[in-house]
Every structure is written in C-alpha cells, then in structure tokens.
PDB file of C-alpha atoms in Angstrom:
ATOM      1  CA  MET A   1      94.704 103.698  96.138  1.00 48.00           C
ATOM      2  CA  SER A   2      96.314 105.184  99.215  1.00 45.00           C
ATOM      3  CA  ALA A   3      94.476 108.485  98.697  1.00 53.00           C
ATOM      4  CA  LYS A   4      91.199 106.654  99.353  1.00 63.00           C
ATOM      5  CA  GLY A   5      92.181 105.351 102.754  1.00 69.00           C
ATOM      6  CA  ILE A   6      94.174 102.166 102.228  1.00 77.00           C
ATOM      7  CA  HIS A   7      97.923 102.254 102.455  1.00 83.00           C
ATOM      8  CA  PRO A   8      99.373  98.821 101.635  1.00 91.00           C
ATOM      9  CA  ILE A   9     102.873  97.905 102.667  1.00 93.00           C
ATOM     10  CA  ILE A  10     105.385  96.750 100.042  1.00 95.00           C
ATOM     11  CA  SER A  11     104.646  93.051 100.499  1.00 95.00           C
ATOM     12  CA  GLU A  12     100.921  93.720 100.079  1.00 95.00           C
ATOM     13  CA  TYR A  13     101.540  95.616  96.843  1.00 96.00           C
ATOM     14  CA  ASN A  14     103.560  92.671  95.570  1.00 96.00           C
ATOM     15  CA  LEU A  15     100.879  90.185  96.637  1.00 96.00           C
ATOM     16  CA  LEU A  16      98.088  92.190  94.993  1.00 96.00           C
ATOM     17  CA  TRP A  17     100.152  92.539  91.823  1.00 97.00           C
ATOM     18  CA  GLU A  18     100.934  88.820  91.604  1.00 97.00           C
ATOM     19  CA  ALA A  19      97.339  87.788  92.321  1.00 97.00           C
ATOM     20  CA  LEU A  20      95.887  90.133  89.716  1.00 97.00           C
ATOM     21  CA  LYS A  21      98.460  89.101  87.107  1.00 98.00           C
ATOM     22  CA  HIS A  22      97.592  85.443  87.754  1.00 98.00           C
ATOM     23  CA  TYR A  23      93.867  86.197  87.431  1.00 98.00           C
ATOM     24  CA  GLU A  24      94.541  88.208  84.275  1.00 97.00           C
ATOM     25  CA  GLU A  25      96.340  85.225  82.697  1.00 97.00           C
ATOM     26  CA  ARG A  26      93.454  82.927  83.641  1.00 97.00           C
ATOM     27  CA  LEU A  27      90.859  85.269  82.131  1.00 96.00           C
ATOM     28  CA  GLU A  28      92.894  85.598  78.935  1.00 96.00           C
ATOM     29  CA  LYS A  29      92.974  81.810  78.637  1.00 96.00           C
ATOM     30  CA  LEU A  30      89.238  81.475  79.343  1.00 95.00           C
ATOM     31  CA  SER A  31      88.420  84.219  76.858  1.00 94.00           C
ATOM     32  CA  SER A  32      90.474  82.622  74.100  1.00 94.00           C
ATOM     33  CA  MET A  33      88.943  79.190  74.730  1.00 94.00           C
ATOM     34  CA  SER A  34      85.328  80.351  74.958  1.00 93.00           C
ATOM     35  CA  THR A  35      83.008  79.684  72.031  1.00 93.00           C
ATOM     36  CA  ASP A  36      80.158  81.698  73.582  1.00 95.00           C
ATOM     37  CA  GLU A  37      80.442  85.330  72.464  1.00 94.00           C
ATOM     38  CA  ASP A  38      78.564  86.648  75.501  1.00 95.00           C
ATOM     39  CA  GLN A  39      80.857  84.809  77.879  1.00 95.00           C
ATOM     40  CA  GLN A  40      83.911  85.960  75.943  1.00 95.00           C
ATOM     41  CA  LEU A  41      82.670  89.555  76.231  1.00 95.00           C
ATOM     42  CA  LYS A  42      82.329  89.156  80.013  1.00 96.00           C
ATOM     43  CA  TYR A  43      85.902  87.880  80.249  1.00 97.00           C
ATOM     44  CA  ASP A  44      87.161  90.735  78.092  1.00 96.00           C
ATOM     45  CA  GLU A  45      85.337  93.317  80.238  1.00 97.00           C
ATOM     46  CA  LYS A  46      86.924  91.848  83.362  1.00 97.00           C
ATOM     47  CA  LEU A  47      90.327  91.998  81.649  1.00 97.00           C
ATOM     48  CA  GLN A  48      89.810  95.708  80.992  1.00 97.00           C
ATOM     49  CA  ASP A  49      88.886  96.246  84.647  1.00 97.00           C
ATOM     50  CA  ILE A  50      91.985  94.371  85.802  1.00 97.00           C
ATOM     51  CA  GLU A  51      94.160  96.464  83.499  1.00 97.00           C
ATOM     52  CA  GLY A  52      92.862  99.612  85.182  1.00 97.00           C
ATOM     53  CA  ILE A  53      93.395  98.189  88.652  1.00 96.00           C
ATOM     54  CA  LEU A  54      96.931  97.096  87.775  1.00 97.00           C
ATOM     55  CA  ASN A  55      97.715 100.590  86.513  1.00 97.00           C
ATOM     56  CA  SER A  56      96.354 102.115  89.739  1.00 94.00           C
ATOM     57  CA  ILE A  57      98.392  99.743  91.892  1.00 95.00           C
ATOM     58  CA  LYS A  58     101.511 100.423  89.828  1.00 96.00           C
ATOM     59  CA  ILE A  59     101.132 104.186  90.261  1.00 95.00           C
ATOM     60  CA  ALA A  60     100.343 103.933  93.977  1.00 93.00           C
ATOM     61  CA  ALA A  61     103.319 101.631  94.633  1.00 95.00           C
ATOM     62  CA  LYS A  62     105.598 104.027  92.770  1.00 95.00           C
ATOM     63  CA  ASN A  63     104.271 107.045  94.674  1.00 94.00           C
ATOM     64  CA  ASP A  64     104.247 105.377  98.108  1.00 93.00           C
ATOM     65  CA  TYR A  65     107.521 103.430  98.017  1.00 95.00           C
ATOM     66  CA  ASP A  66     109.195 104.199  94.688  1.00 96.00           C
ATOM     67  CA  LEU A  67     108.420 100.543  93.940  1.00 95.00           C
ATOM     68  CA  ALA A  68     108.448  99.529  90.270  1.00 95.00           C
ATOM     69  CA  LEU A  69     105.968  96.713  89.655  1.00 95.00           C
ATOM     70  CA  GLU A  70     106.319  94.820  86.382  1.00 89.00           C
TER      71      GLU A  70
END
C-alpha cells in the first residue's frame, strides 16, 4: 500500500484492519443466510477481495512499522 503513495500511520492501519474484519464478518453472515445463489456469489466474491486487501494491509503494516495485525 505505501509503495503506491499512501503511508498510513499505526492507528490508521489498526482502524482499516478492524473495519475490514467487521465487514468481512458481516459478508460471511449475509452469504450464509442468502438463499439466492447469485447474491451469495456476489458476497463470496467480495469476501475474496477483502481477503486480498487484508493481506496487503498486513504486509504493509509489518514492513512500515513492524506491526503484526491479527
């Protein structure tokens, strides 16, 4: 993330992490409750995107501040 021009501070990394984890939990719940296969697929695609973003944030936080996000 920081290589592309943004350089969050530690509190911003933590805030991004918490917000995305919360959204991830919500999407998991919506996906499991959905009876519409198309809608469930949309939720699952968003979950995959969030997983990639979380991994990027985790790596950037580690590289920038030696911060371990879990």
